[in-house]
PDB file of C-alpha atoms in Angstrom:
ATOM      1  CA  UNK A   1      16.807 -10.701   1.269  1.00 92.00           C
ATOM      2  CA  UNK A   2      13.075 -10.178   2.062  1.00 98.00           C
ATOM      3  CA  UNK A   3      11.564  -7.145   0.315  1.00 99.00           C
ATOM      4  CA  UNK A   4       8.623  -4.953   1.028  1.00 99.00           C
ATOM      5  CA  UNK A   5       6.915  -2.860  -1.716  1.00 99.00           C
ATOM      6  CA  UNK A   6       5.430   0.403  -0.713  1.00 99.00           C
ATOM      7  CA  UNK A   7       2.935   2.114  -3.016  1.00 99.00           C
ATOM      8  CA  UNK A   8       1.742   5.628  -2.928  1.00 99.00           C
ATOM      9  CA  UNK A   9      -1.547   6.563  -4.289  1.00 98.00           C
ATOM     10  CA  UNK A  10      -0.921  10.342  -4.165  1.00 97.00           C
ATOM     11  CA  UNK A  11      -0.861  12.319  -7.456  1.00 96.00           C
ATOM     12  CA  UNK A  12       2.094  14.265  -5.805  1.00 96.00           C
ATOM     13  CA  UNK A  13       5.563  12.637  -6.278  1.00 94.00           C
ATOM     14  CA  UNK A  14       7.056  14.175  -3.207  1.00 94.00           C
ATOM     15  CA  UNK A  15       3.726  14.748  -1.279  1.00 96.00           C
ATOM     16  CA  UNK A  16       2.827  13.733   2.327  1.00 98.00           C
ATOM     17  CA  UNK A  17       1.920  10.228   1.335  1.00 98.00           C
ATOM     18  CA  UNK A  18       5.213   9.498  -0.266  1.00 98.00           C
ATOM     19  CA  UNK A  19       7.080  11.205   2.704  1.00 98.00           C
ATOM     20  CA  UNK A  20       5.023   8.940   5.132  1.00 99.00           C
ATOM     21  CA  UNK A  21       5.991   5.779   3.204  1.00 99.00           C
ATOM     22  CA  UNK A  22       9.697   6.957   3.316  1.00 99.00           C
ATOM     23  CA  UNK A  23       9.403   6.865   7.070  1.00 99.00           C
ATOM     24  CA  UNK A  24       8.027   3.278   6.849  1.00 99.00           C
ATOM     25  CA  UNK A  25      10.821   2.247   4.445  1.00 99.00           C
ATOM     26  CA  UNK A  26      13.445   3.716   6.770  1.00 99.00           C
ATOM     27  CA  UNK A  27      12.217   1.507   9.722  1.00 99.00           C
ATOM     28  CA  UNK A  28      12.076  -1.646   7.403  1.00 99.00           C
ATOM     29  CA  UNK A  29      15.574  -0.962   6.269  1.00 99.00           C
ATOM     30  CA  UNK A  30      16.756  -0.717   9.794  1.00 99.00           C
ATOM     31  CA  UNK A  31      15.579  -4.334  10.205  1.00 99.00           C
ATOM     32  CA  UNK A  32      17.494  -5.368   7.211  1.00 98.00           C
ATOM     33  CA  UNK A  33      14.675  -5.550   4.665  1.00 99.00           C
ATOM     34  CA  UNK A  34      14.946  -4.225   1.161  1.00 99.00           C
ATOM     35  CA  UNK A  35      12.303  -1.773   0.182  1.00 99.00           C
ATOM     36  CA  UNK A  36      10.970  -0.081  -2.978  1.00 99.00           C
ATOM     37  CA  UNK A  37       8.498   2.730  -3.104  1.00 99.00           C
ATOM     38  CA  UNK A  38       6.275   3.074  -6.308  1.00 99.00           C
ATOM     39  CA  UNK A  39       4.401   6.172  -6.825  1.00 98.00           C
ATOM     40  CA  UNK A  40       1.095   6.374  -8.871  1.00 98.00           C
ATOM     41  CA  UNK A  41       1.858  10.059  -9.485  1.00 97.00           C
ATOM     42  CA  UNK A  42       1.667  10.728 -13.227  1.00 96.00           C
ATOM     43  CA  UNK A  43      -0.112   7.300 -13.843  1.00 96.00           C
ATOM     44  CA  UNK A  44      -3.566   6.714 -14.825  1.00 95.00           C
ATOM     45  CA  UNK A  45      -4.449   3.336 -13.469  1.00 97.00           C
ATOM     46  CA  UNK A  46      -7.847   2.405 -14.781  1.00 97.00           C
ATOM     47  CA  UNK A  47     -10.499   0.425 -13.132  1.00 97.00           C
ATOM     48  CA  UNK A  48     -10.892  -3.430 -13.627  1.00 97.00           C
ATOM     49  CA  UNK A  49     -13.263  -4.030 -16.555  1.00 97.00           C
ATOM     50  CA  UNK A  50     -13.989  -7.681 -15.441  1.00 95.00           C
ATOM     51  CA  UNK A  51     -12.826  -9.048 -18.783  1.00 97.00           C
ATOM     52  CA  UNK A  52     -11.282 -12.000 -16.997  1.00 97.00           C
ATOM     53  CA  UNK A  53      -8.297 -12.143 -19.510  1.00 97.00           C
ATOM     54  CA  UNK A  54      -5.915 -12.310 -16.625  1.00 97.00           C
ATOM     55  CA  UNK A  55      -7.368 -15.559 -15.396  1.00 97.00           C
ATOM     56  CA  UNK A  56      -4.710 -18.194 -15.954  1.00 95.00           C
ATOM     57  CA  UNK A  57      -2.016 -15.968 -17.251  1.00 95.00           C
ATOM     58  CA  UNK A  58      -1.456 -13.443 -14.517  1.00 95.00           C
ATOM     59  CA  UNK A  59      -1.387 -10.327 -16.908  1.00 97.00           C
ATOM     60  CA  UNK A  60      -4.033  -7.747 -16.916  1.00 98.00           C
ATOM     61  CA  UNK A  61      -5.150  -6.807 -20.451  1.00 97.00           C
ATOM     62  CA  UNK A  62      -5.180  -3.177 -19.653  1.00 98.00           C
ATOM     63  CA  UNK A  63      -1.758  -1.590 -20.755  1.00 94.00           C
ATOM     64  CA  UNK A  64      -1.401   1.381 -18.316  1.00 97.00           C
ATOM     65  CA  UNK A  65       1.629   0.258 -16.152  1.00 96.00           C
ATOM     66  CA  UNK A  66      -0.313  -1.874 -13.800  1.00 98.00           C
ATOM     67  CA  UNK A  67       1.499  -5.123 -14.726  1.00 98.00           C
ATOM     68  CA  UNK A  68       4.806  -3.851 -13.823  1.00 98.00           C
ATOM     69  CA  UNK A  69       3.633  -3.072 -10.266  1.00 99.00           C
ATOM     70  CA  UNK A  70       1.894  -6.347 -10.131  1.00 98.00           C
ATOM     71  CA  UNK A  71       5.094  -7.999 -10.851  1.00 98.00           C
ATOM     72  CA  UNK A  72       6.844  -6.179  -7.970  1.00 99.00           C
ATOM     73  CA  UNK A  73       3.990  -7.085  -5.571  1.00 99.00           C
ATOM     74  CA  UNK A  74       4.198 -10.734  -6.685  1.00 98.00           C
ATOM     75  CA  UNK A  75       7.968 -10.725  -5.901  1.00 98.00           C
ATOM     76  CA  UNK A  76       7.828  -8.825  -2.524  1.00 99.00           C
ATOM     77  CA  UNK A  77       7.170 -10.490   0.918  1.00 99.00           C
ATOM     78  CA  UNK A  78       5.274  -7.414   2.098  1.00 99.00           C
ATOM     79  CA  UNK A  79       3.066  -4.729   0.813  1.00 99.00           C
ATOM     80  CA  UNK A  80       2.224  -1.322   2.355  1.00 99.00           C
ATOM     81  CA  UNK A  81      -0.044   1.022   0.572  1.00 99.00           C
ATOM     82  CA  UNK A  82      -0.549   4.623   1.375  1.00 99.00           C
ATOM     83  CA  UNK A  83      -3.398   7.044   0.074  1.00 98.00           C
ATOM     84  CA  UNK A  84      -4.324  10.487   0.607  1.00 98.00           C
ATOM     85  CA  UNK A  85      -8.009  10.963   1.766  1.00 98.00           C
ATOM     86  CA  UNK A  86     -10.227  12.503  -0.965  1.00 95.00           C
ATOM     87  CA  UNK A  87     -13.758  13.388   0.370  1.00 95.00           C
ATOM     88  CA  UNK A  88     -13.562  10.569   2.862  1.00 96.00           C
ATOM     89  CA  UNK A  89     -12.256   7.756   0.655  1.00 97.00           C
ATOM     90  CA  UNK A  90      -9.015   6.609  -0.878  1.00 97.00           C
ATOM     91  CA  UNK A  91      -7.942   8.230  -4.176  1.00 95.00           C
ATOM     92  CA  UNK A  92      -9.413   6.554  -7.216  1.00 95.00           C
ATOM     93  CA  UNK A  93      -6.205   5.179  -8.747  1.00 96.00           C
ATOM     94  CA  UNK A  94      -5.187   3.428  -5.502  1.00 98.00           C
ATOM     95  CA  UNK A  95      -8.543   1.573  -5.302  1.00 98.00           C
ATOM     96  CA  UNK A  96      -8.284   0.779  -9.026  1.00 98.00           C
ATOM     97  CA  UNK A  97      -4.784  -0.728  -8.464  1.00 98.00           C
ATOM     98  CA  UNK A  98      -5.807  -2.738  -5.545  1.00 99.00           C
ATOM     99  CA  UNK A  99      -8.964  -4.167  -7.153  1.00 98.00           C
ATOM    100  CA  UNK A 100      -7.043  -5.223 -10.357  1.00 98.00           C
ATOM    101  CA  UNK A 101      -4.125  -6.613  -8.132  1.00 98.00           C
ATOM    102  CA  UNK A 102      -6.603  -8.775  -6.183  1.00 98.00           C
ATOM    103  CA  UNK A 103      -8.148  -9.803  -9.339  1.00 98.00           C
ATOM    104  CA  UNK A 104      -4.938 -10.836 -11.012  1.00 98.00           C
ATOM    105  CA  UNK A 105      -3.824 -12.670  -7.754  1.00 98.00           C
ATOM    106  CA  UNK A 106      -7.157 -14.337  -7.164  1.00 96.00           C
ATOM    107  CA  UNK A 107      -7.538 -15.529 -10.754  1.00 95.00           C
ATOM    108  CA  UNK A 108      -4.293 -17.128 -10.810  1.00 96.00           C
ATOM    109  CA  UNK A 109      -1.939 -18.387  -8.091  1.00 96.00           C
ATOM    110  CA  UNK A 110      -3.143 -16.228  -5.144  1.00 98.00           C
ATOM    111  CA  UNK A 111       0.260 -14.841  -4.738  1.00 98.00           C
ATOM    112  CA  UNK A 112      -0.841 -12.241  -2.378  1.00 99.00           C
ATOM    113  CA  UNK A 113      -1.948 -14.798   0.311  1.00 98.00           C
ATOM    114  CA  UNK A 114       0.369 -14.713   3.280  1.00 98.00           C
ATOM    115  CA  UNK A 115       2.052 -11.507   2.388  1.00 99.00           C
ATOM    116  CA  UNK A 116       2.477  -9.224   5.303  1.00 99.00           C
ATOM    117  CA  UNK A 117       1.305  -5.497   5.216  1.00 99.00           C
ATOM    118  CA  UNK A 118      -1.454  -2.959   5.420  1.00 99.00           C
ATOM    119  CA  UNK A 119      -2.684   0.476   4.514  1.00 99.00           C
ATOM    120  CA  UNK A 120      -1.988   3.950   5.788  1.00 99.00           C
ATOM    121  CA  UNK A 121      -3.931   7.126   5.148  1.00 99.00           C
ATOM    122  CA  UNK A 122      -2.886  10.821   4.977  1.00 98.00           C
ATOM    123  CA  UNK A 123      -5.636  13.398   5.583  1.00 98.00           C
ATOM    124  CA  UNK A 124      -6.013  17.053   6.165  1.00 96.00           C
ATOM    125  CA  UNK A 125      -8.711  16.386   8.938  1.00 92.00           C
ATOM    126  CA  UNK A 126     -11.430  13.751   8.545  1.00 93.00           C
ATOM    127  CA  UNK A 127     -12.005  10.478   6.624  1.00 97.00           C
ATOM    128  CA  UNK A 128      -8.812   8.648   7.456  1.00 97.00           C
ATOM    129  CA  UNK A 129     -10.398   5.834   9.395  1.00 97.00           C
ATOM    130  CA  UNK A 130     -12.902   5.174   6.535  1.00 98.00           C
ATOM    131  CA  UNK A 131     -10.029   5.237   4.064  1.00 98.00           C
ATOM    132  CA  UNK A 132      -8.029   2.748   6.121  1.00 98.00           C
ATOM    133  CA  UNK A 133     -11.119   0.420   6.384  1.00 98.00           C
ATOM    134  CA  UNK A 134     -11.807   0.785   2.615  1.00 97.00           C
ATOM    135  CA  UNK A 135      -8.188  -0.484   1.724  1.00 98.00           C
ATOM    136  CA  UNK A 136      -8.198  -2.993   4.498  1.00 98.00           C
ATOM    137  CA  UNK A 137     -10.926  -4.949   2.641  1.00 98.00           C
ATOM    138  CA  UNK A 138      -8.325  -5.518  -0.021  1.00 98.00           C
ATOM    139  CA  UNK A 139      -5.856  -7.050   2.368  1.00 99.00           C
ATOM    140  CA  UNK A 140      -8.386  -9.194   4.178  1.00 98.00           C
ATOM    141  CA  UNK A 141     -10.118 -10.728   1.160  1.00 98.00           C
ATOM    142  CA  UNK A 142      -6.693 -11.668  -0.377  1.00 98.00           C
ATOM    143  CA  UNK A 143      -5.652 -13.619   2.767  1.00 98.00           C
ATOM    144  CA  UNK A 144      -2.922 -11.133   3.714  1.00 99.00           C
ATOM    145  CA  UNK A 145      -1.555 -10.665   7.265  1.00 99.00           C
ATOM    146  CA  UNK A 146      -2.166  -7.266   8.743  1.00 99.00           C
ATOM    147  CA  UNK A 147      -0.182  -6.422  11.932  1.00 98.00           C
ATOM    148  CA  UNK A 148      -1.480  -3.788  14.280  1.00 97.00           C
ATOM    149  CA  UNK A 149       0.256  -0.798  15.679  1.00 98.00           C
ATOM    150  CA  UNK A 150      -0.185   1.667  18.637  1.00 97.00           C
ATOM    151  CA  UNK A 151      -3.043   3.468  16.813  1.00 97.00           C
ATOM    152  CA  UNK A 152      -4.651   3.564  13.388  1.00 97.00           C
ATOM    153  CA  UNK A 153      -2.071   4.188  10.533  1.00 98.00           C
ATOM    154  CA  UNK A 154      -3.227   7.745   9.768  1.00 98.00           C
ATOM    155  CA  UNK A 155      -1.342  10.916   9.525  1.00 98.00           C
ATOM    156  CA  UNK A 156      -2.731  14.513   9.451  1.00 97.00           C
ATOM    157  CA  UNK A 157      -1.380  17.556   7.561  1.00 95.00           C
ATOM    158  CA  UNK A 158      -2.447  20.027   4.963  1.00 91.00           C
ATOM    159  CA  UNK A 159       0.479  21.411   3.317  1.00 91.00           C
ATOM    160  CA  UNK A 160       3.635  19.841   1.908  1.00 91.00           C
ATOM    161  CA  UNK A 161       5.603  18.007   4.694  1.00 95.00           C
ATOM    162  CA  UNK A 162       2.939  18.568   7.203  1.00 97.00           C
ATOM    163  CA  UNK A 163       2.109  14.884   7.657  1.00 97.00           C
ATOM    164  CA  UNK A 164       5.569  13.901   8.782  1.00 97.00           C
ATOM    165  CA  UNK A 165       5.420  16.700  11.419  1.00 97.00           C
ATOM    166  CA  UNK A 166       2.497  14.693  13.029  1.00 97.00           C
ATOM    167  CA  UNK A 167       4.560  13.205  15.855  1.00 98.00           C
ATOM    168  CA  UNK A 168       1.823  10.613  16.875  1.00 98.00           C
ATOM    169  CA  UNK A 169       1.121   9.651  13.288  1.00 98.00           C
ATOM    170  CA  UNK A 170       4.849   9.084  12.468  1.00 98.00           C
ATOM    171  CA  UNK A 171       5.329   7.099  15.665  1.00 99.00           C
ATOM    172  CA  UNK A 172       2.315   4.968  14.809  1.00 99.00           C
ATOM    173  CA  UNK A 173       3.360   4.177  11.187  1.00 99.00           C
ATOM    174  CA  UNK A 174       6.998   3.501  12.105  1.00 99.00           C
ATOM    175  CA  UNK A 175       5.671   1.069  14.778  1.00 99.00           C
ATOM    176  CA  UNK A 176       3.495  -0.625  12.099  1.00 99.00           C
ATOM    177  CA  UNK A 177       6.442  -0.729   9.792  1.00 99.00           C
ATOM    178  CA  UNK A 178       8.505  -2.394  12.455  1.00 99.00           C
ATOM    179  CA  UNK A 179       5.828  -4.874  13.060  1.00 99.00           C
ATOM    180  CA  UNK A 180       5.481  -5.655   9.369  1.00 99.00           C
ATOM    181  CA  UNK A 181       9.204  -6.101   9.108  1.00 99.00           C
ATOM    182  CA  UNK A 182       9.569  -8.334  12.199  1.00 99.00           C
ATOM    183  CA  UNK A 183       6.560 -10.482  11.253  1.00 98.00           C
ATOM    184  CA  UNK A 184       8.223 -11.026   7.773  1.00 99.00           C
ATOM    185  CA  UNK A 185      11.512 -11.948   9.271  1.00 98.00           C
ATOM    186  CA  UNK A 186       9.724 -14.523  11.679  1.00 98.00           C
ATOM    187  CA  UNK A 187       7.762 -16.104   8.694  1.00 96.00           C
ATOM    188  CA  UNK A 188      10.981 -16.295   6.649  1.00 91.00           C
TER     189      UNK A 188
END
C-alpha cells in the first residue's frame, strides 16, 4: 500500500499545524493510502554542517533523530510538510530537516526524486505565502512532483484549533491532499 509521510514543524504536539496535517491524512486515507504523521515537537533538529559524511552511505552524522525521519521519507511515496509561520518564514527546525533531507537524498540515490507532495503553512496573519515558497524550493530542487489545489496551502488562526476552523483553508488543503493521493495512485 502506498504511503504518505506528513511532517509537522510545529513545537506544539497537538497544535494547529498537526491538526491541519490530520485533515490531509484523513483525505489520503479515504483514497486508500497509508499515512503517518511525524511531529518535530520536542526534537531539536540541527542544521546541516556540510560535513559530507552522508554522501555514499545515506546516514547523517548528526545524531538527533533525523535519520529515523529520513528513513520514513525514503520509504514513502509521498511527503507533505506543514510549518507554522514565524516572522514570515518557516520554523527553523523544519528548514533544518528539509535541508538535511535534501542533502542525504542528493548525496546518495536521490530517493526524493519523483515523490509526490508539497508544503502547507499555518499563520496567525501574514507570511504564509513566503513560508510556502521557502519550503517549495526543497521540493523543486529535489525533483519532486507538487500538485496544485484551489488556492495556496495556507490556513489562518491564532489560538488552539483555530486553523481547522478556517473553512477555505481546510477545503484547500483537503483538495491538495486529494490531488497528492490521486497522483500517487496514478503513478503506482
